Structures are given as structure tokens and as C-alpha cells.
């Protein structure tokens, strides 16, 4: 973990309520895909935890959905503004377990962390498939980003307005994979758990106090003992999850 | 040069800044960020006889200038605290630590106190009779003078270390409870624990935290805490560790003017993990600004 003052480099609207923000500054504490940063927003007491969409030396990019006061304020931010962030939080995904043909499965704002993960898997020359689930066509983002990594990209929409009609699990039916990684709303994670044919890793969400393991606000029970979503999570392996 | 040192029951602290229980774990995780020996000391995570998972999640809700938590005393139990947590702390902290203990019966308080008493690194035992997040224990001991005194007497009988009783603000008159603890032999008072609070989610139309209510803390409660410390200072002779919304060096000075001998910092650590260190570092300058040479001299100065 590292406290970094970032400078907003860009903050663009992707869909009706989803934004992409690039932050310039020290990224040395971000060591694995699936980690998150915790953003201090002026006049709000608690920080806002947001997953990392992409990370390079000197810049981190996040994609976030406007869901409340904090993210509303973020959507108003402009180039040059400074942001106090705790970076490199959480365990992140383990890419070593993926086998040769992993699938990454993201739903809604669970899509962003899958991009940095897919990028890392591609750097290891893995044959990656991405399944990106959305409610409808107008909510789709990131599809081209995944394709540009050389990732086979499947889109599903609940209303069938684009790609395969249905849920991410409908996208999983016709593909072969050696391992899976997923992030999204909990009902989706559970559906992926039930539909999956291999082992895999799940990234969970929980309301957090501190985001770095001090307050025990986001604890969960696992088969391997109590874990803090912000510290020993947000990524849990399939075998340890208790639904 | 200003003097920031204070004394709690014979233990000299290089400064009065103490991260509060439940916001600082067992210290070693913060030691990765800064040298925690720069703090006066800290109060470790509330420890009970048995291991506890605590309450269901969500456990956290945000408020204006503060937060609600309903963690519910999650901890690995006193045996594991002693065998696993304290050895890790010892590697990064060389000051006497405050051991925060809790229980669901007088016997449980006694059990935990007896165990923790044998730990060399423990300087003060802080007895939490004020957790608003557990049923059938915790706060129920702190809302009556009689049971507060009963717990105090029972733990005092099994330890030679200074015992500070951590009081709940969720009572009609906190000074009565403080007096009862003093009469029962308490060496000091820690106050205040969190205020009962609730947030309701307008989308789901249900309470945000799973346990419905929780403990409200953060800068919003600072004036409540100052007022309670001020009144309790006039009611008891034993030292008070003041807490509740403290987030700046100026807050530390104000709390001490109200009557606190030392000051705990809670929720501020969660918003900024460096909060404790920043307050310690800002203290000398704040003292100079207000013409304070010796911090000890201002305790209760507002009376």
C-alpha cells in the first residue's frame, strides 16, 4: 500500500453513467491485476474503493459507475485536479493458475478489473477469452479494448440488444477454458460458480471502512477462515467460497 | 522546545496521541506505513474470551463528517491474540500497549483480563463496557452504574495493571457511571465510545448496515465528546483518556483543555492511515501557536 497524490489526466464519459479516469502518478504499489485504489474525495469522510482498469509505469486508469455522492463528485473532476489515493490495495488475481486458455468474465462495472488481468495474461502468451455481460447495448463499454489485446471477446446482453442474449453464463456455454476469473454483482458470481467447469477466482465487493485491513468492516467467512475483502480479498478462489 | 509528554497511571507517554481500539488492529499493519513508536501508544483491537466473527455485512455506513460501524467485536479470541498477534506487535513496537478487552458476562471479562494481565507488553487494560454492536454484553454493562461497578471490581481483582473503563455516551448521565467506576477502583476512564446511529438507504428503504444500528464516530461527534469529558472531569479524580472525533492536533489540545490526560484517535485512522502520525507531528507547532510549553499543564484548563 502506498499513499499517492495523483493528477487527473483525463475523465471521459463512456456510457450514460460510466466514466473512465486516467490518473498520473506513482503506480509502484500496484503489483497485481484485481487490486484497487481507495480515493479520498473532498468533503466525504470515507474513501471510495475503485478497481484498476489499467496500469502502466506512471499512470493508472479506473472505470467507475456513478452510483452515489462520491462517484457523482468524481464525474465532475477535470484534468489537472489532484486526488489523494491509497494504492495497491487487496490481493489481486493470481495469473499463474490460469493454464493456457483462461476465460475472464466481467459483468457491468465488474468488467474493468478484467481488462488489466487480460493484459497480464496476454503478456504471458495465454490464449484469453473475455465474456463481458451488460444489461443492454447502450451500457456496453470496453469491448474494443479487450479485442485490441488479441482477446477473443464475447458480449452478452440481458435484453439481447447486442451479442448473445442472456447472461454471462450463456456466453460460457460454447467455450473451452482451462481456468476462469470473474468480477461482477454477487448473483452473477454465484451463477458463474454454478456454471463453471474448472477452478477459478472471484473478485468480491463489500462496503468498506478503511480499505486496508484496519477496521474489519468488510469481513467474510471462507472455508479457509475469516478474510477481509479489502486485504486478503477482494479475490477469493472457488474452493474457499461459502455462499 | 515544547514538551508533549503526559503521564497515565505512572506510565509516561512521549505524547498523548493514542489510536483507538478497533481502528488500528494490532498495530503491525500500520508499522508497514510508519514507525508506530512515534505514537504515545495505541489501544489494540477489542479482545474477547472466545474468537468472534462479529456481525453480518454490510457493517459500514457513511455519514456527514463521520461513519457508522457495526463490526461487532470481531477478533481471534484472547488465546490467539496472545500467541499470534502480540508477538507480531512486539517486533515493531517497544512501548507499553493498551489492551482493550470486552465480554458477555463478568466471568468473561475476568477470564480475558487475567490472561492479558500476564503479557509484559501490556501497560494498561482498557475495559470496554460500551460496545453498541453486541447484544447481551458490551454496552449493557456500561449503561448502569451498578453493573459498571461490578465489572470494574471484578477485573481489578485479577490484575495489578492500571484499569481504564471505556464508557458509553448512550446513557442519561455519563458522570454517574464514571463515578461508580472510580468508586469501584478504576484507575482511569476512557471516553467516549461511539454513539448509536443509523442510516437508511433511500433506494432499498432499509437500514444500510445489516445490524440496522451501529456506532457513530468521526469528527461530527467531537463536540459531544468534549462536553462529556468536560463534565466527567469535574465528577472524578482519576485520569480521563478523551476520544470521539479527534482528527487534528488542535482537537487534541481542546480535548485536554476539557480534562483529558491523553487522547485517542479513532475513525480518523480509517479515512487516513497516517492520521495518528500526522497529529503527533503537528502537535508541537499547534502548541507553540497557542502558547503552550508543557502539554501536561493544560489538562482541564478550560475549567
Coordinates of C-alpha atoms in Angstrom, one line a residue:
Chain A
X1 CA 0.0 0.0 0.0
X2 CA 1.2 3.5 -0.8
X3 CA -0.5 6.9 -0.4
X4 CA -0.1 8.7 -3.7
X5 CA -1.3 12.1 -4.9
X6 CA -2.4 11.6 -8.5
X7 CA -3.1 14.2 -11.1
X8 CA -6.2 13.7 -13.2
X9 CA -5.1 13.4 -16.8
X10 CA -8.5 12.7 -18.4
X11 CA -12.0 11.9 -17.2
X12 CA -14.3 10.8 -20.1
X13 CA -17.8 9.6 -20.2
X14 CA -18.2 6.1 -21.7
X15 CA -21.9 5.4 -21.3
X16 CA -24.8 7.2 -19.6
X17 CA -23.3 6.7 -16.1
X18 CA -19.9 5.1 -16.6
X19 CA -16.7 7.1 -16.7
X20 CA -13.1 6.4 -17.4
X21 CA -10.4 8.4 -15.5
X22 CA -6.7 8.3 -16.1
X23 CA -4.5 9.3 -13.1
X24 CA -0.9 10.2 -13.4
X25 CA 1.5 9.4 -10.6
X26 CA 3.4 6.6 -8.8
X27 CA 2.0 3.2 -9.5
X28 CA 4.7 1.1 -7.9
X29 CA 2.4 -0.2 -5.2
X30 CA 0.1 -1.8 -7.7
X31 CA 1.6 -5.3 -8.2
X32 CA -1.3 -7.5 -9.4
X33 CA -4.4 -7.2 -11.6
X34 CA -7.6 -7.1 -9.5
X35 CA -6.2 -4.7 -6.9
X36 CA -7.9 -1.5 -6.2
X37 CA -7.2 2.1 -5.2
X38 CA -9.1 4.0 -2.4
X39 CA -9.9 7.6 -3.3
X40 CA -10.2 10.5 -0.9
X41 CA -13.0 12.8 -2.1
X42 CA -13.2 16.3 -0.7
X43 CA -15.9 16.7 2.0
X44 CA -16.7 13.0 2.2
X45 CA -15.5 11.1 5.2
X46 CA -14.8 7.6 3.7
X47 CA -12.7 6.9 0.7
X48 CA -14.1 5.3 -2.4
X49 CA -12.6 2.0 -3.4
X50 CA -12.4 1.6 -7.2
X51 CA -10.8 -1.3 -9.1
X52 CA -7.9 -0.8 -11.5
X53 CA -8.8 -1.0 -15.2
X54 CA -5.3 -0.5 -16.5
X55 CA -1.9 0.3 -15.1
X56 CA 1.4 1.3 -16.5
X57 CA 4.5 3.0 -15.2
X58 CA 3.4 6.4 -14.0
X59 CA -0.4 6.1 -14.7
X60 CA -3.4 4.2 -13.5
X61 CA -6.8 4.1 -15.2
X62 CA -10.0 3.4 -13.5
X63 CA -13.5 2.9 -14.9
X64 CA -16.3 3.7 -12.5
X65 CA -20.1 4.0 -12.4
X66 CA -21.9 6.9 -10.9
X67 CA -24.0 5.4 -8.1
X68 CA -23.9 8.0 -5.3
X69 CA -22.5 11.2 -4.0
X70 CA -18.8 10.1 -4.2
X71 CA -18.9 8.9 -7.8
X72 CA -21.0 12.0 -8.8
X73 CA -18.2 14.2 -7.5
X74 CA -15.7 12.1 -9.4
X75 CA -17.6 12.5 -12.6
X76 CA -17.2 16.3 -12.2
X77 CA -13.4 16.2 -11.9
X78 CA -11.3 17.7 -14.6
X79 CA -7.7 17.4 -15.9
X80 CA -5.1 18.8 -13.5
X81 CA -7.1 18.1 -10.3
X82 CA -5.2 16.3 -7.5
X83 CA -6.5 13.1 -5.9
X84 CA -5.3 11.5 -2.7
X85 CA -5.4 7.8 -3.2
X86 CA -4.2 4.7 -1.3
X87 CA -2.9 2.4 -4.0
X88 CA -2.1 -1.2 -4.4
X89 CA -4.8 -2.4 -2.1
X90 CA -6.1 -6.0 -1.9
X91 CA -4.5 -9.3 -3.0
X92 CA -5.4 -9.2 -6.7
X93 CA -5.7 -12.1 -9.2
X94 CA -3.1 -14.9 -9.3
X95 CA -2.3 -15.3 -13.0
X96 CA -0.1 -18.4 -12.5
X97 CA -3.0 -20.7 -12.0
X98 CA -4.7 -19.9 -15.4
X99 CA -3.5 -22.7 -17.7
X100 CA -3.2 -22.0 -21.4
X101 CA -6.7 -20.8 -22.1
X102 CA -8.3 -18.8 -19.3
X103 CA -11.6 -17.0 -19.6
X104 CA -12.2 -13.7 -17.9
X105 CA -15.8 -12.9 -17.1
X106 CA -17.0 -9.4 -16.2
X107 CA -20.4 -8.1 -15.6
X108 CA -21.2 -4.4 -15.7
X109 CA -18.7 -2.5 -13.5
X110 CA -17.1 -5.9 -12.9
X111 CA -15.6 -5.6 -16.4
X112 CA -12.8 -3.1 -15.6
X113 CA -10.5 -5.2 -13.5
X114 CA -10.8 -8.0 -16.1
X115 CA -9.0 -5.8 -18.6
X116 CA -5.8 -5.4 -16.7
X117 CA -6.0 -9.1 -15.9
X118 CA -6.4 -10.0 -19.6
X119 CA -3.5 -7.7 -20.4
X120 CA -1.3 -9.5 -17.9
X121 CA -2.4 -12.9 -19.2
X122 CA -1.7 -11.9 -22.7
X123 CA 1.8 -10.8 -21.7
X124 CA 2.3 -14.4 -20.6
X125 CA 1.2 -15.5 -24.1
X126 CA -2.0 -17.1 -22.8
X127 CA -4.9 -17.7 -25.1
X128 CA -7.5 -15.5 -23.4
X129 CA -11.3 -15.3 -24.0
X130 CA -13.3 -12.5 -22.4
X131 CA -17.0 -12.6 -21.7
X132 CA -18.5 -9.2 -21.0
X133 CA -22.0 -9.0 -19.7
X134 CA -24.3 -5.9 -19.8
X135 CA -28.0 -5.2 -19.5
X136 CA -28.3 -3.6 -22.9
X137 CA -26.4 -2.3 -25.9
X138 CA -26.2 1.3 -24.6
X139 CA -24.4 0.1 -21.5
X140 CA -21.5 -1.6 -23.3
X141 CA -18.0 -0.4 -22.8
X142 CA -14.5 -1.8 -23.1
X143 CA -15.2 -4.3 -25.9
X144 CA -12.7 -2.8 -28.3
X145 CA -10.1 -2.6 -25.5
X146 CA -10.2 -6.3 -25.0
X147 CA -10.2 -7.0 -28.7
X148 CA -7.1 -4.9 -29.1
X149 CA -5.2 -7.2 -26.7
X150 CA -5.9 -10.1 -29.0
X151 CA -8.5 -11.5 -26.7
X152 CA -11.5 -13.4 -28.1
X153 CA -14.3 -11.2 -26.9
X154 CA -17.9 -12.3 -26.4
X155 CA -20.6 -9.8 -25.3
X156 CA -23.8 -10.8 -23.7
X157 CA -26.8 -8.5 -23.0
X158 CA -29.8 -9.4 -20.9
X159 CA -32.3 -7.8 -23.4
X160 CA -30.5 -9.2 -26.5
X161 CA -29.8 -5.8 -28.0
X162 CA -26.2 -6.8 -28.7
X163 CA -24.2 -10.0 -28.7
X164 CA -25.6 -13.1 -27.1
X165 CA -29.0 -12.6 -25.5
X166 CA -28.8 -13.6 -21.8
X167 CA -26.3 -13.6 -19.0
X168 CA -22.5 -14.2 -19.0
X169 CA -23.2 -17.8 -18.2
X170 CA -24.9 -18.1 -21.6
X171 CA -21.6 -16.9 -23.1
X172 CA -19.7 -19.6 -21.2
X173 CA -21.6 -22.5 -22.8
X174 CA -19.8 -22.8 -26.0
X175 CA -16.2 -22.1 -25.0
X176 CA -13.4 -24.3 -23.7
X177 CA -11.3 -22.9 -21.0
X178 CA -8.6 -24.1 -18.6
X179 CA -9.5 -21.7 -15.7
X180 CA -11.7 -18.7 -15.1
X181 CA -11.6 -15.3 -13.4
X182 CA -14.7 -13.2 -12.7
X183 CA -15.9 -10.0 -11.2
X184 CA -19.5 -8.6 -11.1
X185 CA -22.6 -8.4 -9.0
X186 CA -22.9 -11.2 -6.4
X187 CA -25.8 -13.1 -8.2
X188 CA -23.7 -13.2 -11.3
X189 CA -20.7 -14.5 -9.4
X190 CA -22.9 -17.3 -7.9
X191 CA -24.3 -18.2 -11.4
X192 CA -20.7 -18.4 -12.7
X193 CA -19.7 -20.5 -9.8
X194 CA -22.5 -23.0 -10.6
X195 CA -21.9 -23.0 -14.3
X196 CA -18.2 -23.3 -14.2
X197 CA -16.4 -26.5 -15.2
X198 CA -12.9 -25.6 -13.8
X199 CA -11.4 -23.9 -10.8
X200 CA -11.3 -20.1 -10.8
X201 CA -11.1 -16.9 -8.9
X202 CA -13.8 -14.4 -7.9
X203 CA -13.5 -10.8 -7.1
X204 CA -16.0 -9.6 -4.4
X205 CA -17.4 -6.3 -3.4
X206 CA -18.3 -5.1 0.0
X207 CA -18.9 -1.8 1.8
X208 CA -15.6 -0.8 3.2
X209 CA -14.5 1.4 6.1
X210 CA -10.8 1.8 5.6
X211 CA -9.9 -0.4 2.6
X212 CA -6.6 -1.5 4.1
X213 CA -7.5 -4.1 6.8
X214 CA -7.8 -2.0 9.9
X215 CA -11.5 -1.8 10.7
X216 CA -12.8 -5.2 10.0
X217 CA -15.7 -3.6 8.2
X218 CA -15.7 -5.9 5.2
X219 CA -15.0 -9.3 6.7
X220 CA -16.4 -12.5 5.2
X221 CA -16.3 -16.2 6.1
X222 CA -14.5 -18.6 3.9
X223 CA -13.6 -22.3 4.1
X224 CA -10.0 -21.1 4.8
X225 CA -11.1 -18.9 7.7
X226 CA -12.3 -15.3 8.1
X227 CA -11.0 -12.9 5.5
X228 CA -11.1 -9.2 4.9
X229 CA -12.4 -8.4 1.4
X230 CA -10.0 -5.4 1.3
X231 CA -6.9 -7.2 2.5
X232 CA -7.0 -11.0 2.0
X233 CA -9.5 -10.3 -0.8
X234 CA -11.1 -9.0 -2.9
X235 CA -10.1 -12.1 -4.9
X236 CA -11.1 -15.5 -3.4
X237 CA -10.6 -18.9 -5.1
X238 CA -13.6 -21.0 -6.0
X239 CA -12.7 -23.7 -3.4
X240 CA -12.8 -21.5 -0.4
X241 CA -16.1 -19.6 -1.1
X242 CA -19.1 -20.2 1.2
X243 CA -22.3 -18.8 -0.4
Chain B
X1 CA 11.1 23.3 22.5
X2 CA 7.7 22.2 23.8
X3 CA 7.1 19.2 26.0
X4 CA 4.4 16.9 24.7
X5 CA 4.8 14.2 27.2
X6 CA 1.9 13.1 29.5
X7 CA 1.5 10.5 32.2
X8 CA -1.2 7.8 32.6
X9 CA -1.2 6.0 35.9
X10 CA 2.6 6.1 36.2
X11 CA 3.3 5.4 32.5
X12 CA 5.0 8.2 30.7
X13 CA 3.9 8.7 27.1
X14 CA 6.1 10.8 24.8
X15 CA 2.9 12.4 23.5
X16 CA -0.8 12.0 24.3
X17 CA -1.8 10.6 20.9
X18 CA -3.3 7.1 21.0
X19 CA -5.0 5.3 18.1
X20 CA -8.3 3.9 19.4
X21 CA -9.3 0.3 19.7
X22 CA -10.9 -1.1 16.5
X23 CA -9.2 1.4 14.2
X24 CA -5.6 0.2 14.5
X25 CA -5.8 -3.6 14.5
X26 CA -2.8 -5.0 16.5
X27 CA -0.6 -2.2 15.2
X28 CA 1.8 -4.2 13.0
X29 CA -0.1 -3.4 9.8
X30 CA 0.4 0.3 10.4
X31 CA 4.0 -0.3 11.1
X32 CA 4.4 -1.1 7.4
X33 CA 3.5 2.6 6.8
X34 CA 5.3 4.4 9.6
X35 CA 7.2 3.9 12.8
X36 CA 4.4 3.4 15.2
X37 CA 6.7 4.1 18.2
X38 CA 6.2 7.8 17.3
X39 CA 2.7 7.4 18.8
X40 CA 2.1 7.9 22.5
X41 CA 0.8 4.3 22.5
X42 CA -2.3 2.6 21.0
X43 CA -5.2 0.6 22.1
X44 CA -5.4 -2.8 20.3
X45 CA -8.5 -4.4 18.8
X46 CA -11.2 -5.4 21.3
X47 CA -10.4 -8.9 22.6
X48 CA -12.9 -11.4 24.0
X49 CA -12.6 -14.8 25.6
X50 CA -13.8 -16.7 22.5
X51 CA -13.0 -15.9 18.9
X52 CA -15.7 -13.8 17.2
X53 CA -16.6 -13.3 13.6
X54 CA -18.8 -10.3 14.5
X55 CA -21.9 -9.1 12.8
X56 CA -23.1 -9.7 9.2
X57 CA -22.1 -7.3 6.5
X58 CA -22.6 -4.6 5.4
X59 CA -21.1 -3.2 8.6
X60 CA -20.2 0.3 7.5
X61 CA -22.3 3.3 6.5
X62 CA -21.0 6.8 5.8
X63 CA -22.4 9.9 7.5
X64 CA -21.7 13.6 7.2
X65 CA -18.3 14.0 8.9
X66 CA -18.3 10.5 10.2
X67 CA -19.3 6.9 9.8
X68 CA -21.3 4.1 11.4
X69 CA -19.8 0.8 12.1
X70 CA -21.4 -2.4 13.3
X71 CA -18.3 -4.7 13.3
X72 CA -19.4 -6.5 16.5
X73 CA -16.1 -7.2 18.2
X74 CA -14.6 -9.4 15.5
X75 CA -11.4 -10.8 17.0
X76 CA -9.5 -14.1 17.1
X77 CA -10.0 -14.6 20.9
X78 CA -7.6 -13.9 23.7
X79 CA -5.6 -17.1 23.3
X80 CA -4.7 -16.3 19.7
X81 CA -4.2 -12.6 20.4
X82 CA -1.5 -13.7 22.9
X83 CA 0.0 -16.4 20.8
X84 CA -0.2 -14.8 17.3
X85 CA -0.9 -11.1 17.4
X86 CA 1.2 -9.8 20.3
X87 CA 4.4 -11.5 19.1
X88 CA 4.0 -9.7 15.7
X89 CA 3.4 -6.4 17.5
X90 CA 6.5 -6.9 19.7
X91 CA 8.7 -6.8 16.6
X92 CA 7.6 -3.3 15.7
X93 CA 6.5 -1.6 18.9
X94 CA 8.6 -1.1 22.1
X95 CA 6.1 0.8 24.2
X96 CA 3.6 -0.4 26.7
X97 CA 0.4 -1.0 24.8
X98 CA -3.2 -0.6 25.9
X99 CA -5.1 -3.9 25.8
X100 CA -8.8 -3.4 25.1
X101 CA -11.0 -6.2 26.4
X102 CA -14.7 -7.0 26.2
X103 CA -17.0 -9.7 27.4
X104 CA -20.6 -11.0 27.6
X105 CA -20.5 -11.8 31.3
X106 CA -18.5 -10.6 34.2
X107 CA -16.7 -14.0 34.2
X108 CA -15.7 -13.5 30.6
X109 CA -14.2 -10.0 31.4
X110 CA -12.3 -11.6 34.3
X111 CA -11.0 -14.5 32.1
X112 CA -9.7 -12.2 29.4
X113 CA -8.3 -9.8 31.9
X114 CA -6.4 -12.5 33.8
X115 CA -4.8 -13.8 30.5
X116 CA -3.9 -10.4 29.2
X117 CA -2.5 -9.2 32.5
X118 CA 0.4 -11.7 32.1
X119 CA 1.5 -10.0 28.9
X120 CA 4.6 -8.0 29.6
X121 CA 3.9 -5.6 26.8
X122 CA 0.5 -4.6 28.1
X123 CA 0.8 -1.4 30.1
X124 CA -2.9 -0.5 30.6
X125 CA -6.1 -2.6 30.4
X126 CA -9.0 -0.8 28.8
X127 CA -12.2 -2.5 29.7
X128 CA -14.9 -1.9 27.0
X129 CA -18.3 -1.8 28.7
X130 CA -19.7 0.3 25.9
X131 CA -19.8 -1.6 22.5
X132 CA -23.1 -0.7 20.9
X133 CA -22.9 -3.5 18.4
X134 CA -23.3 -6.7 20.5
X135 CA -26.3 -8.0 22.4
X136 CA -26.3 -9.3 25.9
X137 CA -22.9 -7.9 26.8
X138 CA -20.8 -5.0 25.7
X139 CA -22.8 -1.8 26.2
X140 CA -25.4 -3.3 28.6
X141 CA -22.6 -3.3 31.3
X142 CA -21.9 0.3 30.6
X143 CA -25.5 1.7 30.8
X144 CA -26.0 1.0 34.5
X145 CA -23.8 2.3 37.3
X146 CA -24.3 -0.9 39.3
X147 CA -23.1 -3.3 36.5
X148 CA -20.3 -0.9 35.5
X149 CA -19.0 -1.0 39.1
X150 CA -19.4 -4.8 39.2
X151 CA -17.2 -5.3 36.1
X152 CA -14.7 -2.8 37.4
X153 CA -14.4 -4.5 40.7
X154 CA -14.1 -8.0 39.2
X155 CA -11.3 -7.1 36.7
X156 CA -9.4 -5.0 39.3
X157 CA -9.3 -8.1 41.5
X158 CA -7.3 -10.1 38.9
X159 CA -4.8 -7.6 37.6
X160 CA -2.2 -5.3 39.1
X161 CA -2.1 -3.2 35.9
X162 CA -3.9 0.1 35.6
X163 CA -7.6 -0.5 34.6
X164 CA -9.4 2.1 32.4
X165 CA -13.1 1.7 31.9
X166 CA -14.3 2.7 28.4
X167 CA -17.7 4.3 28.8
X168 CA -20.7 4.6 26.5
X169 CA -22.2 8.0 25.7
X170 CA -25.6 6.3 25.2
X171 CA -26.6 6.9 28.8
X172 CA -28.6 9.6 30.7
X173 CA -25.7 10.8 32.7
X174 CA -22.2 9.5 31.9
X175 CA -20.7 11.2 35.0
X176 CA -22.7 8.8 37.3
X177 CA -21.2 5.8 35.5
X178 CA -17.8 7.3 35.7
X179 CA -18.1 7.9 39.4
X180 CA -19.3 4.3 40.0
X181 CA -16.3 3.0 38.2
X182 CA -14.0 5.3 40.2
X183 CA -15.5 4.1 43.5
X184 CA -15.1 0.5 42.3
X185 CA -11.4 1.0 41.9
X186 CA -10.9 2.1 38.3
X187 CA -7.6 3.7 37.6
X188 CA -9.0 5.8 34.8
X189 CA -11.8 6.4 32.3
X190 CA -11.7 6.1 28.6
X191 CA -14.5 8.1 26.9
X192 CA -16.5 8.2 24.7
X193 CA -17.3 5.1 22.8
X194 CA -19.5 5.5 19.7
X195 CA -23.0 7.0 19.7
X196 CA -25.8 4.8 18.5
X197 CA -26.6 5.7 14.9
X198 CA -28.5 4.6 11.8
X199 CA -28.6 5.4 8.1
X200 CA -31.4 4.3 5.8
X201 CA -30.8 3.6 2.1
X202 CA -33.3 5.5 0.1
X203 CA -33.2 3.0 -2.8
X204 CA -33.8 -0.1 -0.7
X205 CA -35.7 1.8 2.0
X206 CA -33.9 -0.3 4.6
X207 CA -31.1 0.4 7.1
X208 CA -27.7 0.4 5.4
X209 CA -25.9 -1.8 7.9
X210 CA -27.1 -5.4 8.3
X211 CA -27.3 -5.0 12.1
X212 CA -29.6 -1.9 11.5
X213 CA -28.0 0.4 14.0
X214 CA -24.3 0.8 14.7
X215 CA -21.8 3.1 16.4
X216 CA -21.5 6.6 15.0
X217 CA -18.0 8.1 15.1
X218 CA -15.9 10.7 13.4
X219 CA -15.5 14.5 13.5
X220 CA -19.2 15.0 13.8
X221 CA -19.2 13.7 17.4
X222 CA -16.2 15.7 18.6
X223 CA -18.3 18.4 20.5
X224 CA -20.4 15.7 22.2
X225 CA -17.2 14.1 23.4
X226 CA -15.7 17.3 24.6
X227 CA -18.8 18.1 26.6
X228 CA -18.9 14.7 28.2
X229 CA -15.2 14.8 29.1
X230 CA -15.6 18.3 30.5
X231 CA -18.4 17.2 32.8
X232 CA -16.7 13.9 33.8
X233 CA -13.5 15.8 34.7
X234 CA -15.5 17.6 37.3
X235 CA -17.0 14.4 38.6
X236 CA -14.0 12.2 39.1
X237 CA -10.4 12.5 40.2
X238 CA -8.9 9.6 38.1
X239 CA -7.4 10.5 34.7
X240 CA -9.5 10.5 31.5
X241 CA -8.5 9.4 28.1
X242 CA -10.6 11.5 25.9
X243 CA -11.8 10.4 22.5
X244 CA -14.6 11.0 19.9
X245 CA -14.0 12.6 16.6
X246 CA -10.4 13.7 17.3
X247 CA -8.7 14.3 13.9
X248 CA -6.2 17.2 14.4
X249 CA -3.6 18.4 16.8
X250 CA -6.0 21.3 17.7
X251 CA -8.6 18.7 18.6
X252 CA -6.1 17.0 21.0
X253 CA -5.4 20.3 22.7
X254 CA -9.2 21.1 23.0
X255 CA -9.9 17.6 24.4
X256 CA -7.1 18.1 27.0
X257 CA -8.4 21.5 28.0
X258 CA -11.7 19.8 28.6
X259 CA -10.0 17.4 31.0
X260 CA -8.4 14.6 29.1
X261 CA -4.9 13.5 30.2
X262 CA -4.4 11.6 26.9
X263 CA -6.4 11.5 23.7
X264 CA -7.4 8.6 21.4
X265 CA -7.9 8.9 17.7
X266 CA -10.4 6.6 16.1
X267 CA -12.3 7.0 12.9
X268 CA -9.6 9.4 11.5
X269 CA -7.2 6.4 11.1
X270 CA -9.7 4.7 8.8
X271 CA -10.0 7.8 6.5
X272 CA -6.3 8.4 6.6
X273 CA -3.9 5.6 7.8
X274 CA -1.3 8.3 8.6
X275 CA -3.7 10.3 10.8
X276 CA -2.1 9.3 14.1
X277 CA 1.4 10.2 12.9
X278 CA 0.3 13.5 11.3
X279 CA -1.4 14.6 14.6
X280 CA 1.8 13.7 16.6
X281 CA 3.9 15.7 14.1
X282 CA 1.6 18.7 14.1
X283 CA 1.3 18.8 17.9
X284 CA 4.4 20.9 18.7
X285 CA 3.6 23.6 16.2
X286 CA 0.0 23.8 17.4
X287 CA 1.2 24.1 21.0
X288 CA 3.5 26.9 20.0
X289 CA 0.7 28.7 18.2
X290 CA -1.4 28.6 21.4
X291 CA 1.5 29.4 23.7
X292 CA 1.6 26.0 25.4
X293 CA 5.1 24.9 26.6
X294 CA 4.2 21.9 28.6
X295 CA 1.2 19.9 27.4
X296 CA 0.6 18.4 30.9
X297 CA -0.2 21.9 32.2
X298 CA -3.3 22.4 30.1
X299 CA -5.2 19.3 31.3
X300 CA -8.6 20.5 32.5
X301 CA -7.5 24.1 31.7
X302 CA -10.9 25.1 30.5
X303 CA -12.5 24.7 33.9

